[in-house]
mmCIF file of C-alpha atoms and ligand atoms in Angstrom:
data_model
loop_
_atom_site.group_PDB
_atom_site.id
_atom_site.type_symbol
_atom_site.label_atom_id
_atom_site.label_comp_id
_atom_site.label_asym_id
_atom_site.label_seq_id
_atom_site.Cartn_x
_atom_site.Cartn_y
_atom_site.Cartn_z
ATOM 1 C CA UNK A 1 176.803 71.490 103.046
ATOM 2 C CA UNK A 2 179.088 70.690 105.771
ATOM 3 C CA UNK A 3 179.255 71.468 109.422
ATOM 4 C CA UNK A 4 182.629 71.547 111.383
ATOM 5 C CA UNK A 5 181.892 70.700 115.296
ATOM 6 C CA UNK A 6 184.717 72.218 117.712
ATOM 7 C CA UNK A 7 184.316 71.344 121.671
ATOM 8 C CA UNK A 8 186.301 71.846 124.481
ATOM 9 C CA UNK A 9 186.871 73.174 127.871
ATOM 10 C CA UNK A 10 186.289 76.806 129.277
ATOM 11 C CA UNK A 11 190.091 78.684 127.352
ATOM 12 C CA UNK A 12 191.478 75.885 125.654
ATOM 13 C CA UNK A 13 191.636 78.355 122.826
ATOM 14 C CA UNK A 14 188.369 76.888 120.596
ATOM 15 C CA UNK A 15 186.450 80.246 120.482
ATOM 16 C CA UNK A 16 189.317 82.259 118.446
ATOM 17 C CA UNK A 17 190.133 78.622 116.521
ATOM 18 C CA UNK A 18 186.461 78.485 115.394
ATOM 19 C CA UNK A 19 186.396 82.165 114.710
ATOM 20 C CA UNK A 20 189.478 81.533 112.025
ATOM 21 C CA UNK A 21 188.302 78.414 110.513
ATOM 22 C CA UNK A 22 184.855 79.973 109.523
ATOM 23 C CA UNK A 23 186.449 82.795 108.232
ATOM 24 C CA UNK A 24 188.907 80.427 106.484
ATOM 25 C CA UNK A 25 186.195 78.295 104.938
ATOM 26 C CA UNK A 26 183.503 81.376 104.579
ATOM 27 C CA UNK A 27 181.194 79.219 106.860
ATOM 28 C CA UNK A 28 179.048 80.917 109.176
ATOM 29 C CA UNK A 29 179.834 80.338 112.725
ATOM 30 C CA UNK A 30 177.672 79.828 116.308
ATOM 31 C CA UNK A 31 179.472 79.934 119.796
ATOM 32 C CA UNK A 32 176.882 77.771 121.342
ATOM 33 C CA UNK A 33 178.258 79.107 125.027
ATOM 34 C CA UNK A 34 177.068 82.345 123.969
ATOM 35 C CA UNK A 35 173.229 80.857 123.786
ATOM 36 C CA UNK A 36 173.679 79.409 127.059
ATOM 37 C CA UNK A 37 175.292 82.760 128.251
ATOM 38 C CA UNK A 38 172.094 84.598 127.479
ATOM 39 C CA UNK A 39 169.830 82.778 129.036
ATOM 40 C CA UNK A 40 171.992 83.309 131.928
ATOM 41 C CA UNK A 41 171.670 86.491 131.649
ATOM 42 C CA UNK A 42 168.254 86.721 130.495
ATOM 43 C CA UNK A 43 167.292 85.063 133.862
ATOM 44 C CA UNK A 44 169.716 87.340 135.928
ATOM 45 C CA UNK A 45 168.203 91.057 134.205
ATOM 46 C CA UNK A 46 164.728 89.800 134.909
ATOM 47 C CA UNK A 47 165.631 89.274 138.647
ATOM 48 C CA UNK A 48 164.588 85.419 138.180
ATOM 49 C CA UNK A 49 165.819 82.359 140.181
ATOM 50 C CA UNK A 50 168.875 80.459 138.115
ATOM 51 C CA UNK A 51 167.184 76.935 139.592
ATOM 52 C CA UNK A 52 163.912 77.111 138.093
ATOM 53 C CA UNK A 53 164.276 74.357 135.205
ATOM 54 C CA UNK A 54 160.856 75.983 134.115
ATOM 55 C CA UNK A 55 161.726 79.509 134.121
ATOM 56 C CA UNK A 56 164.756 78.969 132.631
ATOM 57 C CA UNK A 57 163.552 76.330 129.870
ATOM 58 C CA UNK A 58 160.819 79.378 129.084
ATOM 59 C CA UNK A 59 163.931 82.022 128.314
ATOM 60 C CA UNK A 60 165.547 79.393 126.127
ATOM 61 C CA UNK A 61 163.037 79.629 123.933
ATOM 62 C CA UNK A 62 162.628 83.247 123.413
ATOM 63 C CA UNK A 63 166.459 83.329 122.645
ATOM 64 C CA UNK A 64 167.155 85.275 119.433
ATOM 65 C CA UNK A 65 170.488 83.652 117.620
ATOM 66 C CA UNK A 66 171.097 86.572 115.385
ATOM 67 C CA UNK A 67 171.012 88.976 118.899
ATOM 68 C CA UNK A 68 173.985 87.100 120.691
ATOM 69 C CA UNK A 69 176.361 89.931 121.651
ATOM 70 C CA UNK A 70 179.971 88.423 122.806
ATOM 71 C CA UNK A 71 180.819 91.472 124.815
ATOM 72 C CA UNK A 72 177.961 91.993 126.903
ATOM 73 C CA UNK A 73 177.435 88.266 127.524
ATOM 74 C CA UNK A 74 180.978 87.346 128.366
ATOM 75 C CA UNK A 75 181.272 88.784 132.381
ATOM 76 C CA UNK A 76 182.519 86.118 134.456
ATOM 77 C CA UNK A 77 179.745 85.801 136.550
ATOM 78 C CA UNK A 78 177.261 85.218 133.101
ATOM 79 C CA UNK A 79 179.781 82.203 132.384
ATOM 80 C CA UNK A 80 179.252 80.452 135.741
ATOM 81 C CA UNK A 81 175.940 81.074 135.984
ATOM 82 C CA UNK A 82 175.687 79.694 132.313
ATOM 83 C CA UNK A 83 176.697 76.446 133.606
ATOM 84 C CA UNK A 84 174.188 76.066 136.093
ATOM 85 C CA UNK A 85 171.745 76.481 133.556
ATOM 86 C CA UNK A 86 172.972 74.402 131.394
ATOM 87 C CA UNK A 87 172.731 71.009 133.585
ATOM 88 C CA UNK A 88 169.002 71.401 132.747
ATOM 89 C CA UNK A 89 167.525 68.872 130.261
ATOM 90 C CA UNK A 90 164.721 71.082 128.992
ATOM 91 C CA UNK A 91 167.190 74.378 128.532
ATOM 92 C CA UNK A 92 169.255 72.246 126.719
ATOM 93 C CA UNK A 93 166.607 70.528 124.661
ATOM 94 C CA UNK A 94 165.595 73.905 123.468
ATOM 95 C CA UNK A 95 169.212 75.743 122.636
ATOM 96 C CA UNK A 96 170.064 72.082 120.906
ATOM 97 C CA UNK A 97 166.544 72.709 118.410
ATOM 98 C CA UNK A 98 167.907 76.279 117.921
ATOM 99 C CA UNK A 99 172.172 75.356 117.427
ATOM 100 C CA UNK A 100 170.867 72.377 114.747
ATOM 101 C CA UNK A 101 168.726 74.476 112.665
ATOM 102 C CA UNK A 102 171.657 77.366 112.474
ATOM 103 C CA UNK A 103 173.663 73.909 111.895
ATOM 104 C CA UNK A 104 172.009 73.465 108.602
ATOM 105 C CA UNK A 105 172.585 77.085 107.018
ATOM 106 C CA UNK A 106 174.483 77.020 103.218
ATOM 107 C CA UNK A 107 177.419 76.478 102.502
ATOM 108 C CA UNK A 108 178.310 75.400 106.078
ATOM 109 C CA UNK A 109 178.935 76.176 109.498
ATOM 110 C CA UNK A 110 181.148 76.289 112.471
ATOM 111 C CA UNK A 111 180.095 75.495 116.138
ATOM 112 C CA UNK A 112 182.002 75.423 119.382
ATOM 113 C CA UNK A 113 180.819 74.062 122.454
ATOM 114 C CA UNK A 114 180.832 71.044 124.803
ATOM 115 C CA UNK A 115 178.251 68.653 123.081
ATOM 116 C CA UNK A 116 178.477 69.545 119.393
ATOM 117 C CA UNK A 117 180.047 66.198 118.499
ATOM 118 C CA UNK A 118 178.186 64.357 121.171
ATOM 119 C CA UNK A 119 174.690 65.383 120.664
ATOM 120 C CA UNK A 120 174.037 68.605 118.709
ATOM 121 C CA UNK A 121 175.811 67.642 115.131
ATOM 122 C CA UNK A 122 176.904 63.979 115.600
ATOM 123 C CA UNK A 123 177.340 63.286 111.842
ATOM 124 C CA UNK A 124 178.853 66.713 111.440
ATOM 125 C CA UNK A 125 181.593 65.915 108.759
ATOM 126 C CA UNK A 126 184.557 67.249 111.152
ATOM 127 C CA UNK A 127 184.855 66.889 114.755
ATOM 128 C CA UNK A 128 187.600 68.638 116.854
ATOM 129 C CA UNK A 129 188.444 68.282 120.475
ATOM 130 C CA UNK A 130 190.298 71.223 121.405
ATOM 131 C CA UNK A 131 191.896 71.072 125.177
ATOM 132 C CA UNK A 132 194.981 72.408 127.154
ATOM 133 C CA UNK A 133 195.523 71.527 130.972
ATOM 134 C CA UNK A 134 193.869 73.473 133.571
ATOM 135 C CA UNK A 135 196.944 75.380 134.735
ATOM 136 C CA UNK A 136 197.751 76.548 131.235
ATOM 137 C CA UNK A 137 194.586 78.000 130.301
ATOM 138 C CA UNK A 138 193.919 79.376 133.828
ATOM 139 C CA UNK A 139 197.614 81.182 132.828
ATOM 140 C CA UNK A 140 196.007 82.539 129.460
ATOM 141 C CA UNK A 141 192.720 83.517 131.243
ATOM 142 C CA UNK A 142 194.492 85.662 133.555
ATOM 143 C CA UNK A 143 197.026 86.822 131.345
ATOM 144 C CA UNK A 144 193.549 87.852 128.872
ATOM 145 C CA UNK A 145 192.046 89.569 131.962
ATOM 146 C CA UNK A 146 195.295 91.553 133.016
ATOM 147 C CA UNK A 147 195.564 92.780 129.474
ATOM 148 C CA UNK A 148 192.326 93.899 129.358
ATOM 149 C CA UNK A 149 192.791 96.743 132.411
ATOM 150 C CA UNK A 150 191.374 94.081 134.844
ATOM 151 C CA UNK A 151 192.735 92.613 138.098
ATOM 152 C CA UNK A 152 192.946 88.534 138.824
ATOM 153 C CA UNK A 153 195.151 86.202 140.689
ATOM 154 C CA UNK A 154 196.603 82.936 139.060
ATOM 155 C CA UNK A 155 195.087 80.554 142.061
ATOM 156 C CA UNK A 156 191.150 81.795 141.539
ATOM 157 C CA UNK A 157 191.452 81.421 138.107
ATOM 158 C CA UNK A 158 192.592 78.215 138.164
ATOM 159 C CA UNK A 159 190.097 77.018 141.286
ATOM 160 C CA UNK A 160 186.922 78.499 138.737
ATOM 161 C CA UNK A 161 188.164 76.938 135.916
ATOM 162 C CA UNK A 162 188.590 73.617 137.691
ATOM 163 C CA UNK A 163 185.196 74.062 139.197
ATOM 164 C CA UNK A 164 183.254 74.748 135.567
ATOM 165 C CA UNK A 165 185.194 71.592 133.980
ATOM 166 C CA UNK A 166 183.905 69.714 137.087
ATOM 167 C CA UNK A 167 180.394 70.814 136.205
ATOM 168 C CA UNK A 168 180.714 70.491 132.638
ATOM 169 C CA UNK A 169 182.437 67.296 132.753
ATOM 170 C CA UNK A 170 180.059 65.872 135.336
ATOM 171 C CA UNK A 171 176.902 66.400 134.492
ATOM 172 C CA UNK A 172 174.805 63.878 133.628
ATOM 173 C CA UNK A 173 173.260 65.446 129.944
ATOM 174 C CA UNK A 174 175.349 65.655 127.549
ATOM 175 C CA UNK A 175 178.494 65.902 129.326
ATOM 176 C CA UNK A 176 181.476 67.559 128.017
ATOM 177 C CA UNK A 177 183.676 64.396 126.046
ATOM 178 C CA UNK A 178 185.380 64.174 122.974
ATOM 179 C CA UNK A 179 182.941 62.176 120.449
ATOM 180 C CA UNK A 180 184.359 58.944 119.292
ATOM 181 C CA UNK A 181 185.145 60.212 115.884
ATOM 182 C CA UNK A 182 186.546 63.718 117.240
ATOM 183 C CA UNK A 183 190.276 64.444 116.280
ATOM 184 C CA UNK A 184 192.508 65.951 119.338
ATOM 185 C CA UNK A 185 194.218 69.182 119.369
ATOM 186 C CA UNK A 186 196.030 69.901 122.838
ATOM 187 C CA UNK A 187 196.714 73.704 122.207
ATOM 188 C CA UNK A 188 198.862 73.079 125.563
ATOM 189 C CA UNK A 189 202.459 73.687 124.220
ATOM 190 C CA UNK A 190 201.041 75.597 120.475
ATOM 191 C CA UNK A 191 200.437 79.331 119.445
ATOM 192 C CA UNK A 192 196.837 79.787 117.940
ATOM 193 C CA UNK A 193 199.057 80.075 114.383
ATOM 194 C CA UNK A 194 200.079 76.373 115.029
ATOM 195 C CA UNK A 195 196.651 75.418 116.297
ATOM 196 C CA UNK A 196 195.240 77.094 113.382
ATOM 197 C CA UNK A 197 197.582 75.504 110.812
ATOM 198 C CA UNK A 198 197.096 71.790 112.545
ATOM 199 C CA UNK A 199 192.930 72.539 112.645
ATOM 200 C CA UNK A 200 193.332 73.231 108.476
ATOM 201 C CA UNK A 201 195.502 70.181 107.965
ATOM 202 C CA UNK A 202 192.684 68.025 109.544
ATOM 203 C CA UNK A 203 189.510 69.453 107.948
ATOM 204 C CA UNK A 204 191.209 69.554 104.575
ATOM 205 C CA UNK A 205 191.950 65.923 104.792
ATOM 206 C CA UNK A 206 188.685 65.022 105.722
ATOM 207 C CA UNK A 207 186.770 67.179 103.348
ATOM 208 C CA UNK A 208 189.101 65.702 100.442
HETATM 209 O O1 LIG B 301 182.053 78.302 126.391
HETATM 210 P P1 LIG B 301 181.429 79.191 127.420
HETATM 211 O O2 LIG B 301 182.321 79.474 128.603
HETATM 212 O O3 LIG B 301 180.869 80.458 126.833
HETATM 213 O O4 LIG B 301 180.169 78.353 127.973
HETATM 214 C C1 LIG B 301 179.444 78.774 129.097
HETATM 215 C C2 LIG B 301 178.763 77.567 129.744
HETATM 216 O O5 LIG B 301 177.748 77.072 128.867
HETATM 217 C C3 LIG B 301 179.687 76.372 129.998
HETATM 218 O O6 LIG B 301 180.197 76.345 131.302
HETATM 219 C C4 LIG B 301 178.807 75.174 129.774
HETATM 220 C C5 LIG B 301 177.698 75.659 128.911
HETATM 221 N N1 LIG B 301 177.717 75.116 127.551
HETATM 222 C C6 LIG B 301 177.162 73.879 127.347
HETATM 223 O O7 LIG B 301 176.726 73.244 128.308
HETATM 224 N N2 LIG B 301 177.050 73.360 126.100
HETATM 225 C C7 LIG B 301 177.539 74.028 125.038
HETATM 226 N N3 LIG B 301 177.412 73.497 123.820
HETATM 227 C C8 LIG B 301 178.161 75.296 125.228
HETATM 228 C C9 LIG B 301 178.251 75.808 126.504
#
């Protein structure tokens, strides 16, 4: 069995990387943002508070893996709240208990995150670090949010995604890093294609 662990920042290009290299390999694949995002959510539907480590520790639980819908769960607003949520020990200890048992699923699996090198799959058999800098994927947000019929301006963008790499980066568990072992992709100057092929190159070599 083997287990691929992709983490990066907020549109460094490591959900549609993931997405290709399961599908490449036939492994299944977990967006671990996407548990995160439904708590979020979860919390925000029920009218709850977003600062209530209990509360929010008691909707982790009750999260369903197999009922994580990208579309509905990937509003702007679910993503920042997401990473309030997700500064909270006991949230995290519970979507970690959920992301390692879908970790273990035959013949292998995919996840993207912050921590899955770190702390959720540390001797998963690949590690990649996917990142661009903030103005570049603050360009391919907007330019993703324009093409879909929607409005946004360049300097927001780039203010929220510097603000969510702050949090992310900053927190004190299990802090968005690239594990020790973790190779580097900087998608900065590369099409997905060329992302993709350099993401194949690396796994092949280490599953050799
Ligand atoms: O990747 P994303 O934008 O869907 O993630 C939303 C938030 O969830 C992100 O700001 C931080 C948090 N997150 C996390 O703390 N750990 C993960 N493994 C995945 C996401």
């Amino acid at each position: 069995m083997t287990t691929i662990a992709i983490d990066g920042p907020a549109a460094a290009g490591k959900g549609t990387l993931s997405r290709l290299i399961a599908g490449a390999y036939g492994f299944h694949h977990l967006d671990t943002g996407l548990t995160y995002r439904a708590v979020a959510k979860a919390l925000i539907d029920a009218g709850l508070p977003l600062d209530d480590e209990s509360v929010a520790a008691h909707a982790a639980r009750e999260i369903d893996l197999s009922g994580l819908d990208r579309a509905t769960l990937s509003a702007h607003a679910i993503g920042d709240a997401a990473s309030k949520i997700a500064v909270m020990p006991e949230v995290r200890r519970a979507l970690v208990a959920a992301q390692q048992a879908f970790s273990r699923k035959a013949p292998g699996t995919v996840l993207d995150g912050r921590d899955i090198g770190t702390v959720v799959c540390p001797d998963a058999e690949v590690k990649l670090y996917v990142t661009a800098s903030p103005e570049i994927r603050a360009r391919r947000r907007r330019d993703e949010i324009v093409t879909g019929g929607g409005q946004a301006d360049y300097a927001t963008v780039l203010s929220d995604i510097e603000r969510r790499d702050a949090r992310d980066m900053g927190r004190t568990d299990s802090p968005l890093r690239p594990a020790a072992d973790a190779h580097l992709i900087d998608t900065s100057t590369m099409s997905i294609e060329t992302a993709f092929q350099a993401a194949r190159a690396i796994i092949d070599a280490a599953l050799e």
